[in-house]
Amino acid sequence: MAKKPRIKVPKTAKSGETILIKTLMSHKMETGVRKNKKTGKLIPRKIINKFVCKFNGKEVMSADLHPAVAANPYFAFYAKATESGTFDFEWIEDGGKTITASGDIVVT
Amino acid sequence: MSMDKLKTKVLGRRQILKSVGLGALALAGTGLSSKTVQATPDKASEYLSKLTSGAAGTKGKVTVKLPEIAENGRTVPITVSVDSPMTDGDYVKSVHIVSERNPQPEVISFNLSPAMGKAEVSTRMRLGKTQKVRAAAVMNDGSVYTGDKEIKVTIGGCGG
Protein backbone atom coordinates (compact mmCIF):
# COMPACT_ATOMS: atom_id res chain seq x y z
CA MET A 1 0.00 0.00 0.00
CA ALA A 2 2.91 2.27 0.60
CA LYS A 3 3.81 2.20 -3.07
CA LYS A 4 3.01 5.24 -5.11
CA PRO A 5 0.70 4.89 -8.08
CA ARG A 6 2.39 5.19 -11.46
CA ILE A 7 0.91 7.60 -13.96
CA LYS A 8 1.81 8.52 -17.51
CA VAL A 9 0.62 11.88 -18.80
CA PRO A 10 2.40 13.46 -21.78
CA LYS A 11 4.36 16.57 -20.76
CA THR A 12 3.33 18.53 -23.83
CA ALA A 13 0.61 18.34 -26.45
CA LYS A 14 -0.80 20.38 -29.29
CA SER A 15 -4.19 21.96 -28.76
CA GLY A 16 -6.95 19.67 -29.95
CA GLU A 17 -4.76 16.59 -29.83
CA THR A 18 -6.13 13.42 -28.24
CA ILE A 19 -3.63 12.18 -25.68
CA LEU A 20 -3.27 8.79 -24.04
CA ILE A 21 -3.16 8.56 -20.26
CA LYS A 22 -2.05 5.45 -18.39
CA THR A 23 -2.24 4.72 -14.68
CA LEU A 24 -1.11 1.78 -12.60
CA MET A 25 -1.90 1.40 -8.92
CA SER A 26 -0.30 -1.20 -6.65
CA HIS A 27 -3.13 -2.94 -4.87
CA LYS A 28 -3.93 -6.53 -4.01
CA MET A 29 -7.64 -6.15 -4.84
CA GLU A 30 -8.71 -8.80 -2.34
CA THR A 31 -11.89 -10.26 -3.83
CA GLY A 32 -13.63 -11.47 -0.70
CA VAL A 33 -14.14 -14.98 -2.14
CA ARG A 34 -10.64 -16.20 -1.33
CA LYS A 35 -10.04 -18.28 1.78
CA ASN A 36 -7.20 -18.33 4.25
CA LYS A 37 -5.74 -21.78 3.64
CA LYS A 38 -4.86 -22.34 7.31
CA THR A 39 -8.05 -21.24 9.02
CA GLY A 40 -10.52 -21.79 6.16
CA LYS A 41 -12.05 -18.41 6.85
CA LEU A 42 -12.94 -15.99 4.08
CA ILE A 43 -10.47 -13.17 3.65
CA PRO A 44 -12.56 -9.96 3.81
CA ARG A 45 -12.99 -7.98 0.61
CA LYS A 46 -10.68 -5.02 0.16
CA ILE A 47 -10.54 -3.47 -3.27
CA ILE A 48 -10.23 -0.09 -4.90
CA ASN A 49 -13.88 0.59 -5.65
CA LYS A 50 -13.60 3.92 -7.42
CA PHE A 51 -11.19 5.67 -9.73
CA VAL A 52 -11.57 9.29 -10.78
CA CYS A 53 -9.58 11.37 -13.24
CA LYS A 54 -10.12 15.13 -13.28
CA PHE A 55 -8.60 17.83 -15.45
CA ASN A 56 -8.40 21.27 -13.84
CA GLY A 57 -11.11 20.18 -11.42
CA LYS A 58 -13.52 18.84 -14.05
CA GLU A 59 -14.16 15.12 -14.29
CA VAL A 60 -12.80 13.49 -17.43
CA MET A 61 -13.39 9.84 -16.57
CA SER A 62 -14.35 7.79 -13.56
CA ALA A 63 -14.88 4.11 -12.96
CA ASP A 64 -16.69 1.91 -10.45
CA LEU A 65 -14.61 -1.19 -9.82
CA HIS A 66 -15.77 -4.62 -8.71
CA PRO A 67 -13.71 -7.58 -7.47
CA ALA A 68 -13.34 -8.88 -11.05
CA VAL A 69 -10.82 -6.14 -11.81
CA ALA A 70 -7.34 -7.64 -11.66
CA ALA A 71 -4.85 -6.88 -8.90
CA ASN A 72 -2.83 -3.69 -9.45
CA PRO A 73 -5.62 -1.92 -11.35
CA TYR A 74 -4.42 -0.49 -14.64
CA PHE A 75 -6.24 2.01 -16.80
CA ALA A 76 -5.54 3.47 -20.19
CA PHE A 77 -7.82 6.09 -21.66
CA TYR A 78 -7.82 9.24 -23.74
CA ALA A 79 -8.29 12.93 -23.10
CA LYS A 80 -8.57 15.87 -25.43
CA ALA A 81 -5.88 18.49 -24.86
CA THR A 82 -7.53 21.89 -24.83
CA GLU A 83 -5.45 23.91 -22.36
CA SER A 84 -2.46 23.57 -20.05
CA GLY A 85 -3.26 22.25 -16.63
CA THR A 86 -3.19 19.36 -14.21
CA PHE A 87 -4.69 15.92 -14.31
CA ASP A 88 -5.67 14.73 -10.82
CA PHE A 89 -6.16 11.06 -10.18
CA GLU A 90 -7.92 9.51 -7.22
CA TRP A 91 -8.23 5.90 -6.10
CA ILE A 92 -10.75 5.13 -3.36
CA GLU A 93 -10.36 1.94 -1.36
CA ASP A 94 -13.08 -0.01 0.50
CA GLY A 95 -13.33 1.78 3.83
CA GLY A 96 -12.82 5.20 2.33
CA LYS A 97 -9.03 5.51 2.18
CA THR A 98 -8.04 7.69 -0.77
CA ILE A 99 -4.79 7.72 -2.71
CA THR A 100 -4.07 10.59 -5.07
CA ALA A 101 -1.60 11.49 -7.79
CA SER A 102 -1.36 14.21 -10.40
CA GLY A 103 0.39 15.04 -13.64
CA ASP A 104 0.90 18.34 -15.47
CA ILE A 105 0.57 19.01 -19.16
CA VAL A 106 1.56 22.01 -21.24
CA VAL A 107 -0.67 22.56 -24.27
CA THR A 108 0.66 24.68 -27.11
CA MET B 1 4.42 -59.70 20.84
CA SER B 2 5.96 -56.34 21.39
CA MET B 3 6.48 -56.03 17.62
CA ASP B 4 2.78 -56.72 17.08
CA LYS B 5 1.79 -54.04 19.49
CA LEU B 6 4.01 -51.59 17.70
CA LYS B 7 2.40 -52.43 14.39
CA THR B 8 -1.13 -51.86 15.58
CA LYS B 9 -0.01 -48.66 17.15
CA VAL B 10 1.48 -47.45 13.88
CA LEU B 11 -1.57 -48.54 11.95
CA GLY B 12 -3.80 -46.81 14.43
CA ARG B 13 -1.96 -43.62 13.92
CA ARG B 14 -2.19 -43.92 10.16
CA GLN B 15 -5.89 -44.58 10.41
CA ILE B 16 -6.39 -41.47 12.45
CA LEU B 17 -4.38 -39.39 10.00
CA LYS B 18 -6.40 -40.77 7.12
CA SER B 19 -9.76 -40.03 8.70
CA VAL B 20 -8.65 -36.53 9.63
CA GLY B 21 -7.53 -35.98 6.07
CA LEU B 22 -10.86 -37.16 4.72
CA GLY B 23 -12.71 -34.93 7.14
CA ALA B 24 -10.72 -31.94 5.99
CA LEU B 25 -11.47 -32.81 2.39
CA ALA B 26 -15.18 -33.07 3.11
CA LEU B 27 -15.08 -29.68 4.80
CA ALA B 28 -13.28 -28.16 1.85
CA GLY B 29 -15.95 -29.65 -0.40
CA THR B 30 -18.81 -28.00 1.43
CA GLY B 31 -16.87 -24.75 1.47
CA LEU B 32 -16.59 -24.83 -2.28
CA SER B 33 -20.24 -25.58 -2.90
CA SER B 34 -21.32 -22.73 -0.64
CA LYS B 35 -19.41 -20.19 -2.71
CA THR B 36 -20.67 -21.29 -6.10
CA VAL B 37 -23.11 -18.42 -6.34
CA GLN B 38 -22.00 -18.21 -9.95
CA ALA B 39 -22.81 -15.62 -12.53
CA THR B 40 -24.77 -17.00 -15.46
CA PRO B 41 -25.62 -15.45 -18.83
CA ASP B 42 -29.09 -14.70 -17.41
CA LYS B 43 -27.67 -13.01 -14.35
CA ALA B 44 -25.32 -11.00 -16.54
CA SER B 45 -28.26 -9.83 -18.67
CA GLU B 46 -30.24 -8.97 -15.57
CA TYR B 47 -27.38 -6.92 -14.15
CA LEU B 48 -26.79 -5.17 -17.49
CA SER B 49 -30.43 -4.21 -17.90
CA LYS B 50 -30.34 -2.72 -14.41
CA LEU B 51 -27.37 -0.56 -15.43
CA THR B 52 -28.96 0.50 -18.69
CA SER B 53 -32.31 1.18 -16.96
CA GLY B 54 -34.13 -1.58 -18.77
CA ALA B 55 -32.96 -1.00 -22.32
CA ALA B 56 -31.91 -4.23 -24.01
CA GLY B 57 -29.62 -2.43 -26.43
CA THR B 58 -28.71 -2.85 -30.07
CA LYS B 59 -25.77 -4.97 -31.09
CA GLY B 60 -23.00 -2.93 -32.68
CA LYS B 61 -20.80 0.14 -32.28
CA VAL B 62 -19.10 -1.50 -29.29
CA THR B 63 -15.86 -3.44 -29.81
CA VAL B 64 -14.46 -5.64 -27.06
CA LYS B 65 -10.78 -6.45 -27.49
CA LEU B 66 -9.54 -9.49 -25.58
CA PRO B 67 -6.90 -12.09 -26.33
CA GLU B 68 -8.19 -15.33 -27.94
CA ILE B 69 -6.78 -17.41 -25.12
CA ALA B 70 -5.84 -16.33 -21.61
CA GLU B 71 -3.33 -18.73 -20.12
CA ASN B 72 -3.73 -17.07 -16.78
CA GLY B 73 -7.13 -15.68 -15.84
CA ARG B 74 -5.65 -13.58 -13.07
CA THR B 75 -4.91 -10.61 -15.24
CA VAL B 76 -6.35 -10.34 -18.72
CA PRO B 77 -6.04 -7.09 -20.69
CA ILE B 78 -9.35 -5.80 -22.04
CA THR B 79 -10.09 -2.79 -24.22
CA VAL B 80 -13.56 -1.54 -25.03
CA SER B 81 -13.98 1.03 -27.76
CA VAL B 82 -17.20 2.65 -28.90
CA ASP B 83 -17.85 4.23 -32.27
CA SER B 84 -18.75 7.78 -31.23
CA PRO B 85 -17.52 11.29 -32.14
CA MET B 86 -17.37 12.20 -28.41
CA THR B 87 -18.60 15.76 -28.91
CA ASP B 88 -20.71 17.70 -26.42
CA GLY B 89 -23.86 16.80 -28.36
CA ASP B 90 -23.07 13.15 -29.07
CA TYR B 91 -20.99 11.13 -26.66
CA VAL B 92 -20.81 7.92 -24.69
CA LYS B 93 -22.01 8.37 -21.14
CA SER B 94 -20.93 5.06 -19.69
CA VAL B 95 -19.39 1.73 -20.56
CA HIS B 96 -20.16 -1.38 -18.51
CA ILE B 97 -18.21 -4.62 -18.63
CA VAL B 98 -19.99 -7.77 -17.50
CA SER B 99 -18.84 -11.36 -17.12
CA GLU B 100 -21.03 -14.39 -17.77
CA ARG B 101 -19.11 -17.00 -15.78
CA ASN B 102 -17.25 -15.29 -12.94
CA PRO B 103 -18.38 -15.59 -9.32
CA GLN B 104 -20.11 -12.22 -9.81
CA PRO B 105 -21.32 -10.71 -13.09
CA GLU B 106 -20.15 -7.15 -12.44
CA VAL B 107 -16.64 -6.23 -13.57
CA ILE B 108 -16.35 -2.49 -14.03
CA SER B 109 -18.40 0.54 -15.06
CA PHE B 110 -16.75 3.54 -16.68
CA ASN B 111 -18.28 7.00 -16.72
CA LEU B 112 -17.07 8.81 -19.80
CA SER B 113 -17.23 12.45 -20.81
CA PRO B 114 -16.79 14.48 -24.01
CA ALA B 115 -13.45 15.71 -22.57
CA MET B 116 -11.99 12.32 -23.48
CA GLY B 117 -12.07 12.92 -27.22
CA LYS B 118 -12.06 9.19 -27.91
CA ALA B 119 -14.36 6.53 -26.48
CA GLU B 120 -11.84 3.86 -25.65
CA VAL B 121 -10.87 2.47 -22.25
CA SER B 122 -8.47 -0.29 -21.26
CA THR B 123 -8.00 -2.17 -18.03
CA ARG B 124 -7.12 -5.64 -16.78
CA MET B 125 -9.67 -8.08 -15.44
CA ARG B 126 -9.94 -11.44 -13.74
CA LEU B 127 -11.60 -14.36 -15.53
CA GLY B 128 -12.79 -17.45 -13.71
CA LYS B 129 -13.17 -19.73 -16.72
CA THR B 130 -13.78 -19.84 -20.45
CA GLN B 131 -16.66 -17.49 -21.14
CA LYS B 132 -18.16 -14.60 -23.02
CA VAL B 133 -17.37 -11.10 -21.81
CA ARG B 134 -19.99 -8.50 -22.63
CA ALA B 135 -19.90 -4.74 -22.79
CA ALA B 136 -22.67 -2.19 -23.04
CA ALA B 137 -22.35 1.48 -23.89
CA VAL B 138 -24.97 4.03 -22.86
CA MET B 139 -25.05 7.11 -25.10
CA ASN B 140 -25.96 10.60 -23.93
CA ASP B 141 -29.38 10.30 -25.62
CA GLY B 142 -30.11 7.12 -23.66
CA SER B 143 -29.66 4.62 -26.48
CA VAL B 144 -27.73 1.47 -25.63
CA TYR B 145 -25.28 -0.50 -27.76
CA THR B 146 -23.68 -3.80 -26.88
CA GLY B 147 -20.77 -5.97 -27.91
CA ASP B 148 -19.17 -9.16 -26.69
CA LYS B 149 -16.17 -11.42 -27.09
CA GLU B 150 -15.59 -15.08 -26.36
CA ILE B 151 -12.39 -15.96 -24.51
CA LYS B 152 -10.76 -19.27 -23.60
CA VAL B 153 -9.24 -19.37 -20.13
CA THR B 154 -6.66 -22.03 -19.23
CA ILE B 155 -6.22 -21.27 -15.53
CA GLY B 156 -8.96 -19.40 -13.73
CA GLY B 157 -8.17 -16.28 -11.78
CA CYS B 158 -10.98 -16.00 -9.26
CA GLY B 159 -10.86 -17.16 -5.68
CA GLY B 160 -8.34 -19.84 -4.79
mmCIF file of C-alpha atoms in Angstrom:
data_model
loop_
_atom_site.group_PDB
_atom_site.id
_atom_site.type_symbol
_atom_site.label_atom_id
_atom_site.label_comp_id
_atom_site.label_asym_id
_atom_site.label_seq_id
_atom_site.Cartn_x
_atom_site.Cartn_y
_atom_site.Cartn_z
ATOM 1 C CA MET A 1 0.000 0.000 0.000
ATOM 2 C CA ALA A 2 2.909 2.265 0.596
ATOM 3 C CA LYS A 3 3.809 2.199 -3.067
ATOM 4 C CA LYS A 4 3.012 5.242 -5.111
ATOM 5 C CA PRO A 5 0.703 4.890 -8.082
ATOM 6 C CA ARG A 6 2.385 5.186 -11.464
ATOM 7 C CA ILE A 7 0.909 7.604 -13.956
ATOM 8 C CA LYS A 8 1.809 8.525 -17.507
ATOM 9 C CA VAL A 9 0.624 11.881 -18.795
ATOM 10 C CA PRO A 10 2.399 13.465 -21.780
ATOM 11 C CA LYS A 11 4.362 16.573 -20.762
ATOM 12 C CA THR A 12 3.329 18.526 -23.827
ATOM 13 C CA ALA A 13 0.611 18.344 -26.451
ATOM 14 C CA LYS A 14 -0.803 20.381 -29.295
ATOM 15 C CA SER A 15 -4.185 21.958 -28.761
ATOM 16 C CA GLY A 16 -6.953 19.669 -29.945
ATOM 17 C CA GLU A 17 -4.763 16.591 -29.833
ATOM 18 C CA THR A 18 -6.129 13.422 -28.240
ATOM 19 C CA ILE A 19 -3.634 12.178 -25.684
ATOM 20 C CA LEU A 20 -3.272 8.789 -24.037
ATOM 21 C CA ILE A 21 -3.156 8.560 -20.255
ATOM 22 C CA LYS A 22 -2.047 5.451 -18.391
ATOM 23 C CA THR A 23 -2.236 4.721 -14.680
ATOM 24 C CA LEU A 24 -1.105 1.780 -12.598
ATOM 25 C CA MET A 25 -1.900 1.397 -8.921
ATOM 26 C CA SER A 26 -0.299 -1.204 -6.645
ATOM 27 C CA HIS A 27 -3.130 -2.942 -4.865
ATOM 28 C CA LYS A 28 -3.933 -6.529 -4.009
ATOM 29 C CA MET A 29 -7.644 -6.148 -4.841
ATOM 30 C CA GLU A 30 -8.713 -8.803 -2.336
ATOM 31 C CA THR A 31 -11.886 -10.262 -3.833
ATOM 32 C CA GLY A 32 -13.635 -11.472 -0.699
ATOM 33 C CA VAL A 33 -14.144 -14.977 -2.143
ATOM 34 C CA ARG A 34 -10.637 -16.197 -1.332
ATOM 35 C CA LYS A 35 -10.040 -18.278 1.782
ATOM 36 C CA ASN A 36 -7.204 -18.331 4.251
ATOM 37 C CA LYS A 37 -5.735 -21.782 3.637
ATOM 38 C CA LYS A 38 -4.860 -22.338 7.312
ATOM 39 C CA THR A 39 -8.054 -21.240 9.023
ATOM 40 C CA GLY A 40 -10.523 -21.795 6.162
ATOM 41 C CA LYS A 41 -12.048 -18.406 6.848
ATOM 42 C CA LEU A 42 -12.936 -15.988 4.081
ATOM 43 C CA ILE A 43 -10.474 -13.167 3.650
ATOM 44 C CA PRO A 44 -12.558 -9.965 3.811
ATOM 45 C CA ARG A 45 -12.987 -7.985 0.612
ATOM 46 C CA LYS A 46 -10.678 -5.021 0.159
ATOM 47 C CA ILE A 47 -10.543 -3.466 -3.268
ATOM 48 C CA ILE A 48 -10.226 -0.087 -4.900
ATOM 49 C CA ASN A 49 -13.877 0.590 -5.650
ATOM 50 C CA LYS A 50 -13.597 3.921 -7.424
ATOM 51 C CA PHE A 51 -11.186 5.668 -9.734
ATOM 52 C CA VAL A 52 -11.570 9.285 -10.776
ATOM 53 C CA CYS A 53 -9.585 11.371 -13.239
ATOM 54 C CA LYS A 54 -10.118 15.129 -13.282
ATOM 55 C CA PHE A 55 -8.597 17.826 -15.450
ATOM 56 C CA ASN A 56 -8.396 21.274 -13.839
ATOM 57 C CA GLY A 57 -11.109 20.179 -11.415
ATOM 58 C CA LYS A 58 -13.521 18.844 -14.052
ATOM 59 C CA GLU A 59 -14.161 15.118 -14.293
ATOM 60 C CA VAL A 60 -12.803 13.493 -17.426
ATOM 61 C CA MET A 61 -13.386 9.842 -16.565
ATOM 62 C CA SER A 62 -14.352 7.792 -13.562
ATOM 63 C CA ALA A 63 -14.881 4.106 -12.959
ATOM 64 C CA ASP A 64 -16.692 1.906 -10.450
ATOM 65 C CA LEU A 65 -14.611 -1.185 -9.822
ATOM 66 C CA HIS A 66 -15.767 -4.623 -8.712
ATOM 67 C CA PRO A 67 -13.706 -7.582 -7.473
ATOM 68 C CA ALA A 68 -13.343 -8.879 -11.053
ATOM 69 C CA VAL A 69 -10.821 -6.137 -11.808
ATOM 70 C CA ALA A 70 -7.339 -7.645 -11.657
ATOM 71 C CA ALA A 71 -4.853 -6.876 -8.901
ATOM 72 C CA ASN A 72 -2.833 -3.685 -9.446
ATOM 73 C CA PRO A 73 -5.621 -1.925 -11.349
ATOM 74 C CA TYR A 74 -4.425 -0.487 -14.644
ATOM 75 C CA PHE A 75 -6.236 2.014 -16.802
ATOM 76 C CA ALA A 76 -5.537 3.467 -20.190
ATOM 77 C CA PHE A 77 -7.823 6.090 -21.660
ATOM 78 C CA TYR A 78 -7.820 9.239 -23.739
ATOM 79 C CA ALA A 79 -8.290 12.927 -23.104
ATOM 80 C CA LYS A 80 -8.572 15.868 -25.435
ATOM 81 C CA ALA A 81 -5.884 18.489 -24.861
ATOM 82 C CA THR A 82 -7.526 21.890 -24.833
ATOM 83 C CA GLU A 83 -5.455 23.912 -22.357
ATOM 84 C CA SER A 84 -2.465 23.571 -20.051
ATOM 85 C CA GLY A 85 -3.258 22.249 -16.628
ATOM 86 C CA THR A 86 -3.191 19.364 -14.213
ATOM 87 C CA PHE A 87 -4.692 15.918 -14.307
ATOM 88 C CA ASP A 88 -5.672 14.731 -10.825
ATOM 89 C CA PHE A 89 -6.159 11.057 -10.176
ATOM 90 C CA GLU A 90 -7.920 9.508 -7.219
ATOM 91 C CA TRP A 91 -8.234 5.904 -6.104
ATOM 92 C CA ILE A 92 -10.747 5.128 -3.356
ATOM 93 C CA GLU A 93 -10.356 1.935 -1.361
ATOM 94 C CA ASP A 94 -13.081 -0.006 0.499
ATOM 95 C CA GLY A 95 -13.332 1.779 3.829
ATOM 96 C CA GLY A 96 -12.817 5.201 2.326
ATOM 97 C CA LYS A 97 -9.031 5.513 2.180
ATOM 98 C CA THR A 98 -8.037 7.687 -0.774
ATOM 99 C CA ILE A 99 -4.794 7.719 -2.715
ATOM 100 C CA THR A 100 -4.073 10.590 -5.075
ATOM 101 C CA ALA A 101 -1.596 11.493 -7.792
ATOM 102 C CA SER A 102 -1.356 14.213 -10.397
ATOM 103 C CA GLY A 103 0.392 15.043 -13.642
ATOM 104 C CA ASP A 104 0.896 18.341 -15.470
ATOM 105 C CA ILE A 105 0.572 19.006 -19.156
ATOM 106 C CA VAL A 106 1.561 22.009 -21.243
ATOM 107 C CA VAL A 107 -0.667 22.558 -24.268
ATOM 108 C CA THR A 108 0.658 24.683 -27.107
ATOM 109 C CA MET B 1 4.424 -59.699 20.845
ATOM 110 C CA SER B 2 5.962 -56.336 21.388
ATOM 111 C CA MET B 3 6.479 -56.026 17.620
ATOM 112 C CA ASP B 4 2.779 -56.720 17.084
ATOM 113 C CA LYS B 5 1.785 -54.041 19.487
ATOM 114 C CA LEU B 6 4.008 -51.588 17.703
ATOM 115 C CA LYS B 7 2.399 -52.434 14.387
ATOM 116 C CA THR B 8 -1.129 -51.862 15.583
ATOM 117 C CA LYS B 9 -0.012 -48.655 17.150
ATOM 118 C CA VAL B 10 1.478 -47.452 13.879
ATOM 119 C CA LEU B 11 -1.571 -48.537 11.951
ATOM 120 C CA GLY B 12 -3.797 -46.813 14.433
ATOM 121 C CA ARG B 13 -1.965 -43.616 13.917
ATOM 122 C CA ARG B 14 -2.194 -43.916 10.159
ATOM 123 C CA GLN B 15 -5.885 -44.580 10.407
ATOM 124 C CA ILE B 16 -6.386 -41.469 12.452
ATOM 125 C CA LEU B 17 -4.376 -39.392 10.000
ATOM 126 C CA LYS B 18 -6.402 -40.775 7.122
ATOM 127 C CA SER B 19 -9.759 -40.032 8.696
ATOM 128 C CA VAL B 20 -8.649 -36.528 9.630
ATOM 129 C CA GLY B 21 -7.534 -35.978 6.074
ATOM 130 C CA LEU B 22 -10.865 -37.159 4.715
ATOM 131 C CA GLY B 23 -12.707 -34.929 7.139
ATOM 132 C CA ALA B 24 -10.717 -31.936 5.994
ATOM 133 C CA LEU B 25 -11.468 -32.812 2.387
ATOM 134 C CA ALA B 26 -15.176 -33.075 3.109
ATOM 135 C CA LEU B 27 -15.075 -29.681 4.803
ATOM 136 C CA ALA B 28 -13.276 -28.159 1.848
ATOM 137 C CA GLY B 29 -15.946 -29.651 -0.402
ATOM 138 C CA THR B 30 -18.813 -27.998 1.427
ATOM 139 C CA GLY B 31 -16.868 -24.749 1.474
ATOM 140 C CA LEU B 32 -16.590 -24.832 -2.281
ATOM 141 C CA SER B 33 -20.243 -25.578 -2.896
ATOM 142 C CA SER B 34 -21.321 -22.734 -0.640
ATOM 143 C CA LYS B 35 -19.414 -20.192 -2.708
ATOM 144 C CA THR B 36 -20.667 -21.294 -6.101
ATOM 145 C CA VAL B 37 -23.108 -18.420 -6.339
ATOM 146 C CA GLN B 38 -21.999 -18.207 -9.949
ATOM 147 C CA ALA B 39 -22.811 -15.618 -12.527
ATOM 148 C CA THR B 40 -24.773 -16.998 -15.461
ATOM 149 C CA PRO B 41 -25.617 -15.452 -18.833
ATOM 150 C CA ASP B 42 -29.086 -14.697 -17.411
ATOM 151 C CA LYS B 43 -27.666 -13.006 -14.350
ATOM 152 C CA ALA B 44 -25.317 -11.005 -16.539
ATOM 153 C CA SER B 45 -28.261 -9.827 -18.668
ATOM 154 C CA GLU B 46 -30.245 -8.970 -15.571
ATOM 155 C CA TYR B 47 -27.379 -6.924 -14.154
ATOM 156 C CA LEU B 48 -26.794 -5.170 -17.486
ATOM 157 C CA SER B 49 -30.432 -4.211 -17.901
ATOM 158 C CA LYS B 50 -30.341 -2.718 -14.410
ATOM 159 C CA LEU B 51 -27.372 -0.561 -15.434
ATOM 160 C CA THR B 52 -28.965 0.500 -18.693
ATOM 161 C CA SER B 53 -32.308 1.183 -16.961
ATOM 162 C CA GLY B 54 -34.128 -1.583 -18.765
ATOM 163 C CA ALA B 55 -32.961 -1.002 -22.317
ATOM 164 C CA ALA B 56 -31.908 -4.226 -24.012
ATOM 165 C CA GLY B 57 -29.618 -2.434 -26.427
ATOM 166 C CA THR B 58 -28.713 -2.849 -30.067
ATOM 167 C CA LYS B 59 -25.768 -4.970 -31.086
ATOM 168 C CA GLY B 60 -23.004 -2.931 -32.684
ATOM 169 C CA LYS B 61 -20.797 0.139 -32.283
ATOM 170 C CA VAL B 62 -19.104 -1.505 -29.285
ATOM 171 C CA THR B 63 -15.860 -3.437 -29.806
ATOM 172 C CA VAL B 64 -14.463 -5.635 -27.063
ATOM 173 C CA LYS B 65 -10.782 -6.450 -27.491
ATOM 174 C CA LEU B 66 -9.545 -9.492 -25.581
ATOM 175 C CA PRO B 67 -6.895 -12.086 -26.332
ATOM 176 C CA GLU B 68 -8.186 -15.329 -27.941
ATOM 177 C CA ILE B 69 -6.779 -17.413 -25.117
ATOM 178 C CA ALA B 70 -5.843 -16.330 -21.613
ATOM 179 C CA GLU B 71 -3.329 -18.731 -20.122
ATOM 180 C CA ASN B 72 -3.729 -17.070 -16.776
ATOM 181 C CA GLY B 73 -7.133 -15.684 -15.837
ATOM 182 C CA ARG B 74 -5.646 -13.581 -13.066
ATOM 183 C CA THR B 75 -4.913 -10.612 -15.236
ATOM 184 C CA VAL B 76 -6.345 -10.337 -18.721
ATOM 185 C CA PRO B 77 -6.040 -7.090 -20.694
ATOM 186 C CA ILE B 78 -9.346 -5.803 -22.041
ATOM 187 C CA THR B 79 -10.091 -2.794 -24.220
ATOM 188 C CA VAL B 80 -13.561 -1.535 -25.032
ATOM 189 C CA SER B 81 -13.985 1.027 -27.761
ATOM 190 C CA VAL B 82 -17.199 2.650 -28.897
ATOM 191 C CA ASP B 83 -17.849 4.232 -32.267
ATOM 192 C CA SER B 84 -18.748 7.777 -31.230
ATOM 193 C CA PRO B 85 -17.524 11.290 -32.143
ATOM 194 C CA MET B 86 -17.366 12.205 -28.411
ATOM 195 C CA THR B 87 -18.599 15.761 -28.914
ATOM 196 C CA ASP B 88 -20.710 17.701 -26.421
ATOM 197 C CA GLY B 89 -23.856 16.798 -28.363
ATOM 198 C CA ASP B 90 -23.074 13.146 -29.067
ATOM 199 C CA TYR B 91 -20.986 11.134 -26.659
ATOM 200 C CA VAL B 92 -20.812 7.917 -24.694
ATOM 201 C CA LYS B 93 -22.015 8.371 -21.137
ATOM 202 C CA SER B 94 -20.935 5.061 -19.691
ATOM 203 C CA VAL B 95 -19.386 1.732 -20.565
ATOM 204 C CA HIS B 96 -20.160 -1.377 -18.513
ATOM 205 C CA ILE B 97 -18.210 -4.620 -18.635
ATOM 206 C CA VAL B 98 -19.988 -7.770 -17.496
ATOM 207 C CA SER B 99 -18.836 -11.359 -17.121
ATOM 208 C CA GLU B 100 -21.034 -14.395 -17.768
ATOM 209 C CA ARG B 101 -19.113 -16.997 -15.777
ATOM 210 C CA ASN B 102 -17.255 -15.285 -12.945
ATOM 211 C CA PRO B 103 -18.383 -15.590 -9.323
ATOM 212 C CA GLN B 104 -20.107 -12.219 -9.808
ATOM 213 C CA PRO B 105 -21.318 -10.710 -13.093
ATOM 214 C CA GLU B 106 -20.147 -7.149 -12.444
ATOM 215 C CA VAL B 107 -16.636 -6.232 -13.570
ATOM 216 C CA ILE B 108 -16.355 -2.491 -14.029
ATOM 217 C CA SER B 109 -18.396 0.542 -15.056
ATOM 218 C CA PHE B 110 -16.747 3.542 -16.680
ATOM 219 C CA ASN B 111 -18.280 7.000 -16.716
ATOM 220 C CA LEU B 112 -17.074 8.810 -19.800
ATOM 221 C CA SER B 113 -17.233 12.451 -20.811
ATOM 222 C CA PRO B 114 -16.785 14.485 -24.014
ATOM 223 C CA ALA B 115 -13.454 15.707 -22.571
ATOM 224 C CA MET B 116 -11.993 12.321 -23.476
ATOM 225 C CA GLY B 117 -12.074 12.925 -27.216
ATOM 226 C CA LYS B 118 -12.064 9.194 -27.912
ATOM 227 C CA ALA B 119 -14.362 6.532 -26.482
ATOM 228 C CA GLU B 120 -11.840 3.863 -25.649
ATOM 229 C CA VAL B 121 -10.874 2.473 -22.248
ATOM 230 C CA SER B 122 -8.474 -0.294 -21.263
ATOM 231 C CA THR B 123 -7.996 -2.168 -18.033
ATOM 232 C CA ARG B 124 -7.118 -5.637 -16.782
ATOM 233 C CA MET B 125 -9.669 -8.077 -15.439
ATOM 234 C CA ARG B 126 -9.945 -11.443 -13.745
ATOM 235 C CA LEU B 127 -11.597 -14.356 -15.531
ATOM 236 C CA GLY B 128 -12.785 -17.446 -13.712
ATOM 237 C CA LYS B 129 -13.167 -19.728 -16.721
ATOM 238 C CA THR B 130 -13.782 -19.839 -20.454
ATOM 239 C CA GLN B 131 -16.656 -17.493 -21.145
ATOM 240 C CA LYS B 132 -18.157 -14.598 -23.019
ATOM 241 C CA VAL B 133 -17.374 -11.098 -21.808
ATOM 242 C CA ARG B 134 -19.992 -8.501 -22.632
ATOM 243 C CA ALA B 135 -19.902 -4.738 -22.790
ATOM 244 C CA ALA B 136 -22.675 -2.192 -23.040
ATOM 245 C CA ALA B 137 -22.353 1.479 -23.888
ATOM 246 C CA VAL B 138 -24.970 4.030 -22.856
ATOM 247 C CA MET B 139 -25.052 7.110 -25.095
ATOM 248 C CA ASN B 140 -25.962 10.600 -23.928
ATOM 249 C CA ASP B 141 -29.377 10.297 -25.624
ATOM 250 C CA GLY B 142 -30.112 7.122 -23.660
ATOM 251 C CA SER B 143 -29.659 4.624 -26.477
ATOM 252 C CA VAL B 144 -27.729 1.472 -25.631
ATOM 253 C CA TYR B 145 -25.275 -0.501 -27.762
ATOM 254 C CA THR B 146 -23.677 -3.804 -26.877
ATOM 255 C CA GLY B 147 -20.769 -5.965 -27.910
ATOM 256 C CA ASP B 148 -19.171 -9.165 -26.686
ATOM 257 C CA LYS B 149 -16.172 -11.422 -27.095
ATOM 258 C CA GLU B 150 -15.586 -15.082 -26.362
ATOM 259 C CA ILE B 151 -12.389 -15.963 -24.507
ATOM 260 C CA LYS B 152 -10.759 -19.271 -23.596
ATOM 261 C CA VAL B 153 -9.236 -19.373 -20.134
ATOM 262 C CA THR B 154 -6.663 -22.025 -19.233
ATOM 263 C CA ILE B 155 -6.220 -21.267 -15.533
ATOM 264 C CA GLY B 156 -8.960 -19.397 -13.728
ATOM 265 C CA GLY B 157 -8.165 -16.277 -11.781
ATOM 266 C CA CYS B 158 -10.977 -16.003 -9.257
ATOM 267 C CA GLY B 159 -10.864 -17.162 -5.677
ATOM 268 C CA GLY B 160 -8.338 -19.843 -4.794
#
